[in-house]
Short mmCIF file of C-alpha atoms in Angstrom, two decimals:
data_model
loop_
_atom_site.label_atom_id
_atom_site.label_comp_id
_atom_site.label_asym_id
_atom_site.label_seq_id
_atom_site.Cartn_x
_atom_site.Cartn_y
_atom_site.Cartn_z
CA MET A 68 15.79 37.99 -25.24
CA GLY A 69 12.68 37.73 -22.84
CA ASP A 70 11.98 34.64 -20.75
CA ARG A 71 14.45 31.82 -21.12
CA ARG A 72 12.46 29.57 -18.91
CA THR A 73 10.91 26.28 -20.07
CA VAL A 74 8.43 24.11 -18.28
CA ILE A 75 8.88 20.39 -18.77
CA PRO A 76 6.34 18.05 -17.41
CA PHE A 77 7.93 15.08 -15.82
CA GLY A 78 5.43 12.21 -15.47
CA PRO A 79 2.63 11.07 -14.76
CA GLN A 80 3.54 8.33 -16.99
CA HIS A 81 7.27 8.15 -17.13
CA PRO A 82 9.66 5.23 -17.75
CA VAL A 83 11.58 5.76 -14.43
CA LEU A 84 8.58 6.09 -12.42
CA PRO A 85 6.65 3.03 -11.61
CA GLU A 86 3.87 5.38 -10.14
CA PRO A 87 2.26 8.46 -11.54
CA ILE A 88 3.29 11.68 -10.04
CA GLN A 89 3.76 14.83 -12.11
CA LEU A 90 6.60 17.26 -11.41
CA LYS A 91 6.42 20.53 -13.36
CA LEU A 92 10.08 21.35 -13.90
CA VAL A 93 10.88 24.93 -14.54
CA LEU A 94 14.15 24.92 -16.42
CA GLU A 95 16.74 27.46 -17.41
CA ASP A 96 18.75 25.69 -20.23
CA GLU A 97 19.59 22.38 -18.63
CA LYS A 98 19.35 23.64 -15.07
CA VAL A 99 16.24 23.22 -12.91
CA VAL A 100 15.10 26.21 -11.33
CA GLU A 101 11.97 25.21 -9.75
CA ALA A 102 9.95 22.01 -9.30
CA LEU A 103 6.07 22.01 -8.81
CA PRO A 104 4.57 18.59 -7.74
CA GLN A 105 1.11 17.75 -9.03
CA ILE A 106 -0.30 15.07 -7.08
CA GLY A 107 -3.66 13.16 -6.84
CA TYR A 108 -3.32 10.52 -9.44
CA ILE A 109 -3.38 7.74 -7.06
CA HIS A 110 -5.68 9.20 -4.38
CA ARG A 111 -8.30 6.61 -3.50
CA GLY A 112 -9.58 7.88 -0.19
CA LEU A 113 -9.17 4.71 1.77
CA GLU A 114 -9.01 6.39 5.16
CA ARG A 115 -12.64 6.91 4.92
CA LEU A 116 -13.36 3.26 4.54
CA VAL A 117 -13.17 2.97 8.26
CA LYS A 118 -16.89 4.10 7.97
CA VAL A 119 -17.83 1.00 6.24
CA ARG A 120 -15.36 -1.65 7.26
CA ASP A 121 -14.95 -2.67 10.88
CA PHE A 122 -11.69 -2.39 12.67
CA ASN A 123 -10.64 -6.06 11.76
CA GLN A 124 -11.42 -5.76 8.22
CA MET A 125 -9.41 -2.55 8.03
CA VAL A 126 -6.24 -4.60 8.48
CA PHE A 127 -6.43 -5.76 5.03
CA VAL A 128 -7.32 -2.11 3.65
CA ALA A 129 -4.26 -0.79 5.61
CA GLU A 130 -2.07 -3.57 4.01
CA ARG A 131 -3.01 -2.44 0.60
CA ILE A 132 -1.90 1.28 1.16
CA CYS A 133 1.39 0.13 -0.21
CA GLY A 134 2.20 -3.21 -1.86
CA ILE A 135 6.03 -2.96 -1.17
CA CYS A 136 5.89 -2.36 2.54
CA SER A 137 2.38 -3.99 3.01
CA PHE A 138 3.25 -6.10 6.18
CA GLN A 139 4.62 -2.96 7.85
CA HIS A 140 1.39 -1.10 7.23
CA ALA A 141 -0.72 -3.84 8.49
CA MET A 142 1.50 -4.17 11.59
CA SER A 143 1.39 -0.31 12.24
CA TYR A 144 -2.34 -0.47 12.03
CA CYS A 145 -2.58 -3.45 14.27
CA LEU A 146 -0.10 -1.93 16.68
CA SER A 147 -2.21 1.29 17.01
CA ILE A 148 -5.45 -0.61 17.60
CA GLU A 149 -3.70 -2.79 20.11
CA ARG A 150 -2.51 0.33 21.92
CA LEU A 151 -6.02 1.65 21.84
CA MET A 152 -7.53 -1.48 23.30
CA ASN A 153 -4.59 -2.35 25.66
CA ILE A 154 -4.05 -5.78 24.11
CA GLU A 155 -1.02 -7.58 25.15
CA VAL A 156 0.48 -9.55 22.13
CA PRO A 157 2.18 -12.75 22.60
CA GLU A 158 5.86 -12.71 22.39
CA ARG A 159 6.04 -15.09 19.69
CA ALA A 160 3.79 -12.97 17.52
CA ASP A 161 6.14 -10.02 18.33
CA TYR A 162 9.07 -11.88 16.89
CA LEU A 163 7.17 -13.13 13.91
CA ARG A 164 6.16 -9.54 13.14
CA VAL A 165 9.87 -8.69 13.22
CA ILE A 166 10.82 -11.42 10.80
CA TRP A 167 8.18 -10.52 8.36
CA SER A 168 9.01 -6.87 8.68
CA GLU A 169 12.72 -7.39 8.06
CA LEU A 170 11.99 -9.61 5.05
CA HIS A 171 9.93 -6.77 3.59
CA ARG A 172 12.76 -4.29 4.30
CA VAL A 173 15.24 -6.47 2.42
CA HIS A 174 13.11 -6.97 -0.43
CA SER A 175 12.15 -3.32 -0.52
CA HIS A 176 15.77 -2.17 -0.53
CA LEU A 177 16.69 -4.69 -3.24
CA LEU A 178 13.79 -3.45 -5.28
CA TRP A 179 14.90 0.09 -4.76
CA LEU A 180 18.50 -0.69 -5.76
CA GLY A 181 17.39 -2.10 -8.84
CA LEU A 182 15.14 0.74 -9.78
CA MET A 183 17.89 3.13 -9.04
CA ALA A 184 20.16 1.32 -11.23
CA ASP A 185 17.63 1.29 -13.97
CA ALA A 186 17.34 5.07 -13.55
CA PHE A 187 20.94 5.58 -14.63
CA GLY A 188 20.86 2.88 -17.23
CA PHE A 189 22.70 0.11 -15.33
CA GLU A 190 20.48 -2.65 -16.69
CA ALA A 191 22.64 -5.46 -15.48
CA MET A 192 22.38 -4.29 -11.85
CA PHE A 193 18.65 -4.11 -12.00
CA MET A 194 18.49 -7.72 -13.19
CA GLU A 195 21.00 -8.79 -10.54
CA THR A 196 19.25 -7.29 -7.55
CA TRP A 197 15.92 -8.36 -8.76
CA LYS A 198 17.25 -11.84 -9.00
CA ILE A 199 18.42 -11.80 -5.38
CA ARG A 200 15.10 -10.35 -4.39
CA GLU A 201 13.27 -13.22 -5.85
CA ALA A 202 14.75 -15.42 -3.07
CA VAL A 203 13.37 -13.15 -0.37
CA VAL A 204 9.90 -13.03 -2.18
CA ASP A 205 10.00 -16.81 -2.45
CA MET A 206 10.60 -16.89 1.36
CA MET A 207 7.56 -14.80 1.88
CA GLU A 208 5.51 -17.13 -0.32
CA ALA A 209 6.86 -20.22 1.75
CA THR A 210 5.94 -18.70 5.06
CA ALA A 211 2.70 -16.81 4.11
CA GLY A 212 1.38 -18.22 0.95
CA SER A 213 1.58 -15.07 -1.04
CA ARG A 214 4.32 -13.12 -2.72
CA VAL A 215 3.94 -9.46 -1.95
CA ILE A 216 0.80 -8.79 0.00
CA ILE A 217 1.01 -11.39 2.79
CA SER A 218 -1.96 -10.74 4.99
CA THR A 219 -0.48 -12.47 8.12
CA CYS A 220 -1.03 -9.68 10.66
CA GLN A 221 -4.15 -9.40 12.61
CA VAL A 222 -5.34 -7.34 15.68
CA GLY A 223 -4.01 -9.44 18.56
CA GLY A 224 -1.09 -10.95 16.93
CA VAL A 225 -0.46 -12.91 13.72
CA ARG A 226 -2.54 -15.28 11.69
CA ARG A 227 0.01 -17.88 10.82
CA ASP A 228 2.96 -19.37 12.53
CA ILE A 229 6.37 -20.21 10.96
CA ALA A 230 7.36 -23.83 11.41
CA PRO A 231 10.98 -24.44 12.97
CA GLU A 232 12.40 -25.89 9.86
CA LEU A 233 11.27 -22.85 7.91
CA LEU A 234 12.83 -20.60 10.53
CA GLN A 235 16.11 -22.43 9.79
CA GLN A 236 15.53 -21.70 6.10
CA ILE A 237 15.12 -18.05 6.85
CA VAL A 238 18.63 -18.09 8.47
CA LYS A 239 20.06 -19.84 5.45
CA LEU A 240 18.31 -17.38 3.17
CA ALA A 241 19.71 -14.54 5.27
CA ASP A 242 23.32 -15.93 4.83
CA ASP A 243 22.65 -16.57 1.17
CA VAL A 244 21.26 -12.91 0.54
CA GLN A 245 24.26 -11.57 2.56
CA ARG A 246 26.70 -13.47 0.46
CA ARG A 247 25.02 -12.35 -2.87
CA VAL A 248 24.55 -8.76 -1.81
CA LYS A 249 28.30 -8.59 -0.58
CA ALA A 250 29.28 -9.89 -4.05
CA ILE A 251 27.68 -6.74 -5.76
CA GLU A 252 28.72 -4.32 -3.04
CA HIS A 253 31.97 -3.37 -4.80
CA SER A 254 30.21 -2.68 -8.19
CA VAL A 255 27.57 -0.58 -6.51
CA LEU A 256 29.63 1.45 -3.99
CA ASN A 257 32.90 1.84 -5.80
CA ASP A 258 31.78 2.10 -9.41
CA TYR A 259 33.07 5.12 -11.25
CA THR A 260 29.79 5.81 -13.09
CA ILE A 261 27.59 5.38 -10.11
CA LYS A 262 29.72 7.66 -8.10
CA LYS A 263 29.79 10.15 -10.92
CA ARG A 264 25.98 10.22 -10.97
CA THR A 265 25.51 10.28 -7.15
CA VAL A 266 28.39 11.91 -5.26
CA ASP A 267 27.62 15.53 -4.35
CA LYS A 268 24.18 15.33 -6.18
CA GLY A 269 21.13 16.49 -4.23
CA VAL A 270 22.82 17.42 -1.10
CA ILE A 271 20.69 17.85 2.07
CA SER A 272 22.42 19.07 5.13
CA LYS A 273 21.85 17.86 8.65
CA GLU A 274 19.88 21.03 9.71
CA GLN A 275 17.84 21.09 6.47
CA ALA A 276 17.03 17.39 6.75
CA TRP A 277 15.78 17.92 10.48
CA LYS A 278 13.92 21.16 9.61
CA LEU A 279 12.09 19.72 6.51
CA GLY A 280 11.07 16.73 8.51
CA ALA A 281 12.74 14.17 6.30
CA ALA A 282 12.27 10.45 7.35
CA GLY A 283 14.19 7.33 7.23
CA PRO A 284 17.26 6.80 4.97
CA VAL A 285 17.14 10.39 3.72
CA LEU A 286 17.33 11.66 7.29
CA ARG A 287 19.88 9.20 8.35
CA ALA A 288 22.16 9.93 5.15
CA SER A 289 22.29 13.50 6.44
CA GLY A 290 23.72 12.56 9.78
CA VAL A 291 20.70 12.39 12.00
CA LYS A 292 20.69 9.28 14.04
CA TRP A 293 17.02 8.47 14.15
CA ASP A 294 15.32 5.15 13.52
CA ALA A 295 11.81 4.57 14.85
CA ARG A 296 12.88 0.91 15.52
CA MET A 297 14.90 2.35 18.46
CA ILE A 298 11.62 2.96 20.30
CA GLY A 299 11.24 -0.82 20.44
CA TYR A 300 7.81 -1.57 19.21
CA ALA A 301 6.93 -5.20 18.40
CA GLY A 302 9.81 -7.46 18.81
CA TYR A 303 12.52 -4.83 18.46
CA LYS A 304 12.73 -4.32 22.19
CA TYR A 305 14.34 -7.80 22.48
CA LEU A 306 16.86 -7.24 19.75
CA ASN A 307 19.93 -5.24 19.19
CA PHE A 308 20.77 -3.17 16.36
CA GLU A 309 22.58 0.04 15.29
CA PRO A 310 21.06 2.43 12.98
CA VAL A 311 22.98 3.19 9.83
CA VAL A 312 24.06 6.81 9.66
CA GLU A 313 25.96 8.67 6.99
CA THR A 314 26.96 12.20 7.00
CA ALA A 315 27.48 13.47 3.45
CA GLY A 316 23.67 13.88 2.66
CA ASP A 317 24.11 13.33 -1.02
CA CYS A 318 22.64 10.62 -3.26
CA TYR A 319 25.62 8.48 -2.71
CA ALA A 320 25.10 8.69 1.10
CA ARG A 321 21.58 7.61 0.73
CA THR A 322 22.55 4.58 -1.49
CA LYS A 323 25.14 3.66 1.09
CA VAL A 324 22.63 3.83 4.00
CA ARG A 325 20.03 1.74 2.20
CA PHE A 326 22.77 -0.60 1.19
CA ARG A 327 24.14 -1.28 4.66
CA GLU A 328 20.58 -1.37 6.09
CA MET A 329 20.11 -4.49 4.25
CA PHE A 330 22.90 -6.09 6.24
CA VAL A 331 21.41 -4.73 9.48
CA ALA A 332 17.99 -6.21 8.39
CA LEU A 333 19.60 -9.74 7.66
CA ASP A 334 21.23 -9.57 11.06
CA LEU A 335 17.93 -8.79 12.75
CA LEU A 336 16.46 -11.68 11.06
CA ARG A 337 19.19 -14.02 12.43
CA GLN A 338 18.64 -12.58 15.85
CA ALA A 339 14.98 -12.90 15.84
CA VAL A 340 15.20 -16.58 14.68
CA ALA A 341 17.75 -17.35 17.37
CA LYS A 342 15.73 -15.98 20.13
CA ILE A 343 12.07 -16.70 19.09
CA PRO A 344 10.23 -18.30 22.07
CA ALA A 345 7.60 -21.02 21.74
CA GLY A 346 3.94 -20.08 22.52
CA GLU A 347 0.77 -18.68 21.25
CA ILE A 348 0.59 -16.39 18.26
CA ASN A 349 -2.54 -14.38 18.80
CA VAL A 350 -4.85 -13.51 21.63
CA LYS A 351 -8.70 -13.08 21.31
CA VAL A 352 -9.91 -9.55 20.85
CA LYS A 353 -12.95 -8.49 22.88
CA GLY A 354 -14.90 -5.32 22.71
CA ASN A 355 -14.48 -2.41 20.46
CA PRO A 356 -11.86 0.27 20.32
CA GLU A 357 -12.49 3.42 22.06
CA GLY A 358 -10.29 6.54 22.52
CA GLU A 359 -7.25 7.62 20.50
CA ALA A 360 -3.87 6.18 19.81
CA PHE A 361 -0.76 7.03 17.90
CA ILE A 362 2.11 4.81 16.80
CA GLN A 363 5.38 5.25 14.94
CA VAL A 364 6.93 2.42 12.95
CA GLU A 365 10.02 2.39 10.78
CA GLN A 366 9.36 1.39 7.34
CA PRO A 367 11.90 0.79 4.48
CA ARG A 368 11.25 4.39 3.35
CA GLY A 369 11.16 5.97 6.89
CA GLU A 370 8.88 6.51 9.68
CA VAL A 371 5.23 6.03 9.27
CA THR A 372 2.73 7.29 11.92
CA TYR A 373 -0.77 5.90 12.42
CA THR A 374 -3.43 7.92 14.38
CA VAL A 375 -6.63 6.10 15.08
CA LYS A 376 -9.61 7.19 16.96
CA GLY A 377 -12.42 4.89 18.12
CA ASN A 378 -15.78 5.63 19.43
CA GLY A 379 -16.92 2.35 21.06
CA THR A 380 -18.43 0.85 17.89
CA LYS A 381 -16.93 -1.62 15.62
CA ASN A 382 -16.14 1.07 13.00
CA LEU A 383 -13.42 3.51 13.80
CA GLU A 384 -14.23 7.15 13.93
CA LYS A 385 -11.07 8.23 12.21
CA MET A 386 -7.79 6.79 10.79
CA HIS A 387 -4.94 8.97 9.69
CA VAL A 388 -1.64 7.75 8.14
CA ARG A 389 1.28 9.99 7.69
CA THR A 390 3.69 8.17 5.34
CA PRO A 391 7.33 8.50 4.95
CA THR A 392 7.37 9.52 1.19
CA PHE A 393 5.06 12.41 2.26
CA ALA A 394 7.60 13.55 4.71
CA ASN A 395 10.43 13.42 2.24
CA ILE A 396 8.71 15.30 -0.66
CA PRO A 397 9.80 18.71 0.90
CA ALA A 398 13.40 17.50 1.19
CA PHE A 399 13.20 16.27 -2.54
CA LEU A 400 11.82 19.61 -3.74
CA THR A 401 14.67 21.31 -1.96
CA MET A 402 17.13 19.15 -3.77
CA LEU A 403 15.92 19.70 -7.10
CA PRO A 404 16.73 23.54 -7.78
CA GLY A 405 20.16 23.67 -9.30
CA CYS A 406 20.45 20.12 -10.43
CA GLU A 407 20.55 19.12 -14.20
CA LEU A 408 17.44 17.79 -15.99
CA ALA A 409 19.14 14.45 -16.43
CA ASP A 410 19.67 14.02 -12.70
CA VAL A 411 16.05 14.43 -11.97
CA PRO A 412 15.25 10.65 -12.13
CA VAL A 413 18.12 9.79 -9.94
CA LEU A 414 17.18 12.41 -7.42
CA ALA A 415 13.67 11.31 -7.44
CA LEU A 416 14.67 7.64 -6.78
CA THR A 417 17.01 8.41 -3.94
CA ILE A 418 14.10 9.34 -1.76
CA ASP A 419 12.60 6.05 -2.75
CA PRO A 420 9.28 7.53 -3.60
CA CYS A 421 6.09 5.47 -2.86
CA ILE A 422 3.28 7.65 -4.27
CA SER A 423 0.58 5.24 -3.46
CA CYS A 424 1.55 5.51 0.33
CA THR A 425 1.70 9.30 -0.01
CA GLU A 426 -1.63 9.83 -1.59
CA ARG A 427 -3.56 6.84 -0.16
CA MET B 289 1.78 -8.43 -44.64
CA GLY B 290 2.51 -11.87 -43.48
CA LEU B 291 5.83 -10.79 -42.04
CA ILE B 292 4.56 -7.71 -40.29
CA ASN B 293 1.61 -9.64 -38.79
CA ASN B 294 3.78 -12.30 -37.53
CA SER B 295 6.28 -10.06 -35.90
CA ARG B 296 3.51 -8.15 -34.42
CA ALA B 297 2.07 -11.26 -32.71
CA LYS B 298 5.55 -12.85 -31.96
CA SER B 299 7.10 -9.82 -30.49
CA PRO B 300 4.53 -7.65 -28.64
CA TRP B 301 5.69 -4.52 -26.92
CA VAL B 302 4.04 -3.63 -23.72
CA VAL B 303 3.57 -0.22 -22.05
CA HIS B 304 2.52 -0.30 -18.33
CA PHE B 305 0.41 2.31 -16.82
CA ASP B 306 -0.20 2.51 -13.14
CA CYS B 307 -3.56 4.14 -12.41
CA GLY B 308 -3.74 4.05 -8.76
CA SER B 309 -2.28 0.77 -7.63
CA CYS B 310 -0.63 0.03 -4.27
CA ASN B 311 2.44 -1.06 -6.14
CA GLY B 312 1.94 -4.75 -5.51
CA CYS B 313 0.86 -5.54 -9.07
CA ASP B 314 3.50 -3.10 -10.46
CA ILE B 315 6.31 -4.79 -8.82
CA GLU B 316 4.89 -8.02 -10.17
CA VAL B 317 4.81 -6.60 -13.61
CA LEU B 318 8.40 -5.52 -13.17
CA ALA B 319 9.23 -8.92 -11.70
CA CYS B 320 8.14 -10.45 -15.06
CA LEU B 321 11.07 -8.77 -16.74
CA THR B 322 13.70 -10.04 -14.40
CA PRO B 323 15.66 -13.20 -14.81
CA LEU B 324 13.31 -15.65 -13.06
CA TYR B 325 10.33 -14.96 -15.34
CA ASP B 326 12.14 -13.29 -18.12
CA ILE B 327 9.37 -12.43 -20.48
CA GLU B 328 11.86 -11.13 -22.98
CA ARG B 329 12.40 -14.65 -24.08
CA PHE B 330 8.97 -14.55 -25.66
CA GLY B 331 9.86 -11.22 -27.48
CA ILE B 332 7.88 -9.14 -24.96
CA LEU B 333 9.52 -5.91 -24.39
CA ASN B 334 8.58 -3.25 -21.72
CA ILE B 335 8.83 0.22 -23.10
CA GLY B 336 8.06 3.75 -21.77
CA ASN B 337 6.53 5.16 -24.99
CA PRO B 338 3.06 4.23 -25.72
CA LYS B 339 3.56 5.06 -29.37
CA HIS B 340 5.64 2.13 -29.77
CA ALA B 341 3.51 -0.31 -27.81
CA ASP B 342 0.89 -3.08 -28.75
CA VAL B 343 -0.28 -4.08 -25.38
CA LEU B 344 -1.43 -1.71 -22.60
CA LEU B 345 -1.04 -3.17 -18.94
CA VAL B 346 -3.11 -1.35 -16.48
CA THR B 347 -2.74 -1.82 -12.78
CA GLY B 348 -4.81 -0.16 -10.10
CA THR B 349 -7.99 1.82 -9.56
CA VAL B 350 -9.01 4.57 -11.90
CA ASN B 351 -10.09 7.87 -10.47
CA PRO B 352 -11.38 10.95 -12.14
CA ARG B 353 -8.02 12.58 -11.91
CA ASN B 354 -6.07 9.84 -13.80
CA GLU B 355 -8.78 8.68 -16.21
CA ARG B 356 -7.80 11.40 -18.56
CA VAL B 357 -4.12 10.26 -18.48
CA LEU B 358 -5.23 6.65 -18.90
CA ARG B 359 -7.35 7.50 -22.03
CA ASN B 360 -4.57 9.62 -23.30
CA VAL B 361 -2.07 6.74 -23.11
CA TYR B 362 -4.67 4.45 -24.62
CA GLU B 363 -5.28 6.56 -27.58
CA GLN B 364 -1.70 7.17 -28.21
CA ILE B 365 -1.18 3.42 -28.89
CA PRO B 366 -1.57 2.66 -32.56
CA GLU B 367 -4.15 0.13 -33.70
CA PRO B 368 -4.46 -2.89 -33.21
CA LYS B 369 -4.04 -2.82 -29.53
CA VAL B 370 -4.97 -5.04 -26.65
CA VAL B 371 -5.67 -3.86 -23.05
CA VAL B 372 -4.83 -6.06 -20.18
CA ALA B 373 -6.40 -5.02 -16.78
CA ILE B 374 -4.11 -6.44 -14.02
CA GLY B 375 -5.17 -7.18 -10.41
CA ALA B 376 -8.46 -6.88 -8.55
CA CYS B 377 -8.35 -3.11 -8.46
CA ALA B 378 -8.12 -2.76 -12.22
CA CYS B 379 -10.69 -5.30 -12.78
CA THR B 380 -13.36 -4.20 -10.38
CA GLY B 381 -11.98 -1.66 -7.86
CA GLY B 382 -11.18 -4.53 -5.55
CA VAL B 383 -10.88 -3.79 -1.82
CA PHE B 384 -11.17 -0.15 -2.71
CA ALA B 385 -14.42 -0.40 -4.67
CA ASP B 386 -16.26 1.51 -1.80
CA CYS B 387 -13.88 4.50 -1.65
CA TYR B 388 -15.17 7.81 -2.80
CA ASN B 389 -12.39 8.38 -5.33
CA VAL B 390 -12.62 5.09 -7.14
CA ILE B 391 -14.15 4.07 -10.41
CA GLN B 392 -14.97 0.45 -10.20
CA GLY B 393 -12.85 -0.89 -12.98
CA VAL B 394 -10.68 0.17 -15.96
CA ASP B 395 -13.47 -1.11 -18.36
CA LYS B 396 -15.66 1.92 -17.31
CA ILE B 397 -12.92 4.15 -19.09
CA ILE B 398 -11.39 2.13 -21.93
CA PRO B 399 -12.23 -1.23 -23.52
CA VAL B 400 -10.54 -4.12 -21.64
CA ASP B 401 -9.64 -7.31 -23.48
CA VAL B 402 -8.18 -9.46 -20.73
CA TYR B 403 -8.77 -9.48 -16.82
CA VAL B 404 -5.98 -10.82 -14.68
CA PRO B 405 -7.24 -11.55 -11.31
CA GLY B 406 -5.28 -11.55 -7.99
CA CYS B 407 -4.26 -9.30 -5.19
CA ALA B 408 -1.45 -8.85 -6.11
CA ALA B 409 -1.67 -10.72 -9.49
CA ARG B 410 1.23 -13.20 -9.69
CA PRO B 411 3.84 -12.97 -12.50
CA GLU B 412 2.62 -16.17 -13.86
CA ALA B 413 -0.86 -14.96 -14.13
CA ILE B 414 0.44 -11.75 -15.87
CA ILE B 415 2.26 -13.59 -18.37
CA ASP B 416 -0.71 -15.83 -18.99
CA GLY B 417 -2.76 -12.61 -19.27
CA VAL B 418 -0.47 -11.30 -21.88
CA VAL B 419 -0.41 -14.54 -23.85
CA LEU B 420 -4.24 -14.59 -23.86
CA GLY B 421 -4.22 -11.03 -25.01
CA LEU B 422 -2.11 -11.94 -28.08
CA GLN B 423 -4.60 -14.20 -29.18
CA LYS B 424 -7.09 -11.42 -29.17
CA PHE B 425 -4.43 -9.31 -30.78
CA GLN B 426 -4.04 -11.80 -33.66
CA GLU B 427 -7.92 -11.76 -34.17
CA LYS B 428 -7.70 -7.93 -34.34
CA VAL B 429 -4.87 -8.08 -36.89
CA GLU B 430 -6.85 -10.40 -39.09
CA LYS B 431 -9.97 -8.25 -38.76
CA MET B 432 -7.94 -5.22 -39.88
CA ASN B 433 -6.47 -7.08 -42.76
CA LYS B 434 -9.88 -8.12 -44.08
CA LYS B 435 -11.21 -4.58 -43.87
CA ALA B 436 -7.96 -3.44 -45.76
CA VAL B 437 -8.63 -6.11 -48.50
CA GLY B 438 -12.30 -5.10 -48.71
CA ASN B 439 -11.46 -1.46 -49.43
#
């Protein structure tokens, strides 16, 4: 009968993908045999901008690598420059960074849960999670003046302070979000349809996840207890938390990890507000960066690493970002062979792809 | 004709194409669909198929790799159509204008009717942009009708 294989292009413009990436899916009937990713649709080449923008201006560029975890990108960049220049950031700034980071984590996970629900046609859940997310985004606007790209981080600290009344509002928000997320917990984690679509789908074993260099929730859902926040950058050294780990390594486990991580993030918010000291929020930065520095930061999607190299001028010599989705693509491509075509969108979403991070 | 034109302008279907955005504008476009902003109450529907669409929402920077895709999506939308460029990147290239792989603005590739500023553009601004686009849409419909009558 000859070749029974069909090649189906998935993307770049596809209803479940908010971003353009193309997967060439080689199918045998309904089964995926091979997946070939085609990337480059979002490549901007922003790492080269270090040649024209000075190291303070680069914060804004780093922030716009990804609009979903924007604060964490800005923070990672600032942390790496601060390590390079040996800048001691005031304690209050460390705490404020934690607060904004965790707000971003909660909004990112809610956003992901909505997109995931949308991928298997659970429209009501999409609306519900995004409704909860609006409250978090509103808090971002109240504290920073902008909804998604908040531009509050700068080298040497943060640009804005959060007033004590607003900090209390954040605690209230955390309780409110916790209550509303708890309310949908049953319909997400115990739903027959969701279980049918996710349990035993796209299994990645612990060894595979480690070997393929997976990051973040994908790694933790396979049973590896690794979260870059354990290193204790920014204010995390003052706070207690336990990384969420699951062992099954399937789509359901990844959903569970992200779901429970929201509660951890909300708890961190409460802890940070309870412990935040008074004081300065930034220090003056003198001189130009020289030498090389490396930093690991846990983003909602996993671990990001920043490597920066300065040459004593106001422009950096080199900046390199390795983002979590980039690390998760090998794991994703391992999941695909053997799955049904209809499961591809769900599998794609369980790694929480952020293509604009990956291609920069 | 009256009925068709009326329903065209009163219930525009939008298709969203992300060129090379940082996701900031994309999540705001999606936020427009969710209960707080709920553009469906205006009859605006977000769909995946460009052949069903009247309005094209473009976010992010264009580059030589995705300009072909953008043009393809644009050409698949049946006439009359309106293009709304959302966010600083789509309008001019924004903060990335100096990057080597960025074309400064969507209007270098396809005709743009409405520019929505902002980084990231707020949902209110996006809704405003689409509504402005609808006025242009109405004009285009009328122009098309005149042409049809003239023939």
